[in-house]
Amino acid sequence: RVTVTVPADENNVLIRANSDDNHYSEVYTVVRNGVAATVSDNDVYATRASVRFRCGANDPEHAVNSKVLISTNGIDFHEHASKSVSNNIITVTNLSPSTKYYVKINAHEGESAVMEFITEEAIQLPNSDMETWEKTKEERYFECWDVSGWATYNPMTTGNTGTRDHTAYVNRSGTAQSTNKHGGSYAAELRTIGWGAGNSATNSISSGNPKYITKGMLYLGTSPTRYSDMETEIQKGIAFSSRPVSISFFCRYAKKNPADYGAVTIWLKDVIATGSQSNLDAANYTKVTVPLSYVENPGKAAQIYVEFVSSGHPDWDTRNKDWFEVPSFGNLSDGKFQGSSLFIDDIVLNY
């Protein structure tokens, strides 16, 4: 007679005998009595948690007909009706973020032990309403905008020096504060621009004029200061510990070329979820919701990255007047190289 200790979880026990490391008995299943349930920390989100469940022989109907009893003080339990069942997993929904819960399952053969967990925080992105801006540099015909909590290409596109570095076609913010907004006082305008020392106002665009062309960028990370050092200066993502189900925002598009459109990308690391959408081209402010697709059994989040771009079409940097407005001949002031503009406002992470 052999006595063994088995795990205190919801699974039945499979057992077999082994003689001399090469003679095995048949595998026997020890069907547990009573109710068992466990919840992993990775299965606890901001507004839901998944419980792995077993009741006796684990008849599929046991999970469907079970009751979820919930408490926030560990004493007063009540039935929580918001749930879904898939096989032996019960997902408890409509929970509150950043809240400690005590949960037990009442089923055919009794009640499980009490489980404890704390839901994730429903974290929002910094300056998600696009209201906080600062001018870090200002000339007569351009300014360098800083949008709190976000990175842009602005320190790079406004950092050239030359004989006409005060002009709009040499230095210009690709992402700027705009009063053309959805809510509040401001929105972000992301614009595809030409820039660079040595540009000329000749009412034309060519392979060398403007020197550089870049998309308007609004993203989470670090901003570049030099075109030649972009790959090393840009870091994508910020620290983030929650797992949203989608991202929503309001946007409108002012296109230079009829084929152009804006785009958005989002991911959570270590890469556990991704989402993206192109064809952001509504003429008036429109709400867009992009779902996040998670890997199977995702772990906790460590970073989040969100990126909006003013031009998503593959031919966005075509150097002709179909894609860019150009400075008129001799306009050494507010003349500019500009393509399409994407306006972004009121960003929300949904949980």
XYZ file of N, CA and C in Angstrom, residues 140-142 164-172 193-196 199-204 209-210 325-338:
114
model
N 9.347 82.728 -36.293
C 8.248 83.463 -36.913
C 7.381 82.554 -37.768
N 8.008 81.576 -38.442
C 7.252 80.753 -39.385
C 7.202 79.268 -39.019
N 7.656 78.907 -37.826
C 7.483 77.531 -37.370
C 7.639 77.487 -35.857
N 18.204 79.623 -44.220
C 16.780 79.941 -44.089
C 16.122 79.002 -43.083
N 16.786 78.762 -41.965
C 16.261 77.794 -41.007
C 15.033 78.304 -40.272
N 14.655 79.574 -40.492
C 13.441 80.110 -39.862
C 12.190 79.839 -40.693
N 12.345 79.318 -41.895
C 11.213 79.167 -42.798
C 10.467 77.859 -42.561
N 9.229 77.801 -43.042
C 8.373 76.633 -42.815
C 8.805 75.430 -43.643
N 9.460 75.658 -44.781
C 9.833 74.514 -45.613
C 11.184 73.920 -45.215
N 11.856 74.509 -44.232
C 13.110 73.968 -43.706
C 12.890 73.331 -42.341
N 12.208 74.038 -41.455
C 11.912 73.536 -40.106
C 10.411 73.581 -39.862
N 9.848 72.451 -39.410
C 8.411 72.424 -39.167
C 8.055 71.203 -38.329
N 5.257 65.865 -44.006
C 5.936 67.114 -44.372
C 7.290 66.852 -45.027
N 7.756 67.882 -45.751
C 9.119 67.937 -46.233
C 9.886 68.959 -45.425
N 11.178 68.684 -45.172
C 11.971 69.565 -44.313
C 13.451 69.316 -44.593
N 14.305 70.150 -44.022
C 15.746 69.945 -44.132
C 16.486 71.177 -44.613
N 16.740 73.397 -48.378
C 15.550 73.356 -49.231
C 15.353 74.676 -49.971
N 14.625 74.608 -51.081
C 14.403 75.801 -51.897
C 12.924 75.994 -52.172
N 12.528 77.263 -52.281
C 11.154 77.603 -52.647
C 11.113 77.898 -54.135
N 10.858 76.856 -54.929
C 10.890 77.002 -56.384
C 9.584 76.554 -57.036
N 8.528 76.433 -56.249
C 7.240 75.961 -56.748
C 7.362 74.577 -57.384
N 8.301 73.759 -56.838
C 8.511 72.427 -57.397
C 8.950 71.486 -56.281
N 14.776 68.068 -53.247
C 14.108 69.230 -52.662
C 12.644 68.881 -52.384
N 12.253 68.623 -51.144
C 12.999 68.844 -49.907
C 14.025 67.736 -49.625
N 1.731 69.492 -51.313
C 1.708 70.938 -51.536
C 3.149 71.404 -51.478
N 3.518 72.403 -52.301
C 4.902 72.886 -52.322
C 4.921 74.396 -52.107
N 6.025 74.930 -51.591
C 6.108 76.390 -51.410
C 6.154 77.093 -52.767
N 5.417 78.171 -52.877
C 5.426 78.922 -54.140
C 6.803 79.543 -54.363
N 7.082 79.904 -55.615
C 8.400 80.426 -55.961
C 8.730 81.673 -55.133
N 9.879 81.650 -54.477
C 10.345 82.801 -53.713
C 9.680 82.977 -52.362
N 8.803 82.052 -51.942
C 8.151 82.173 -50.631
C 9.132 81.707 -49.567
N 9.823 82.650 -48.958
C 10.855 82.341 -47.960
C 10.319 82.472 -46.548
N 8.997 82.337 -46.394
C 8.403 82.511 -45.058
C 7.539 81.301 -44.690
N 6.248 81.342 -45.061
C 5.323 80.297 -44.627
C 5.049 79.240 -45.696
N 5.757 79.297 -46.817
C 5.614 78.248 -47.819
C 6.081 76.911 -47.255
N 5.419 75.826 -47.641
C 5.724 74.540 -47.002
C 5.550 73.397 -47.985
N 6.249 72.289 -47.667
C 6.003 71.004 -48.307
C 5.076 70.221 -47.383
N 3.876 69.906 -47.849
C 2.948 69.182 -46.978
C 2.081 68.228 -47.769
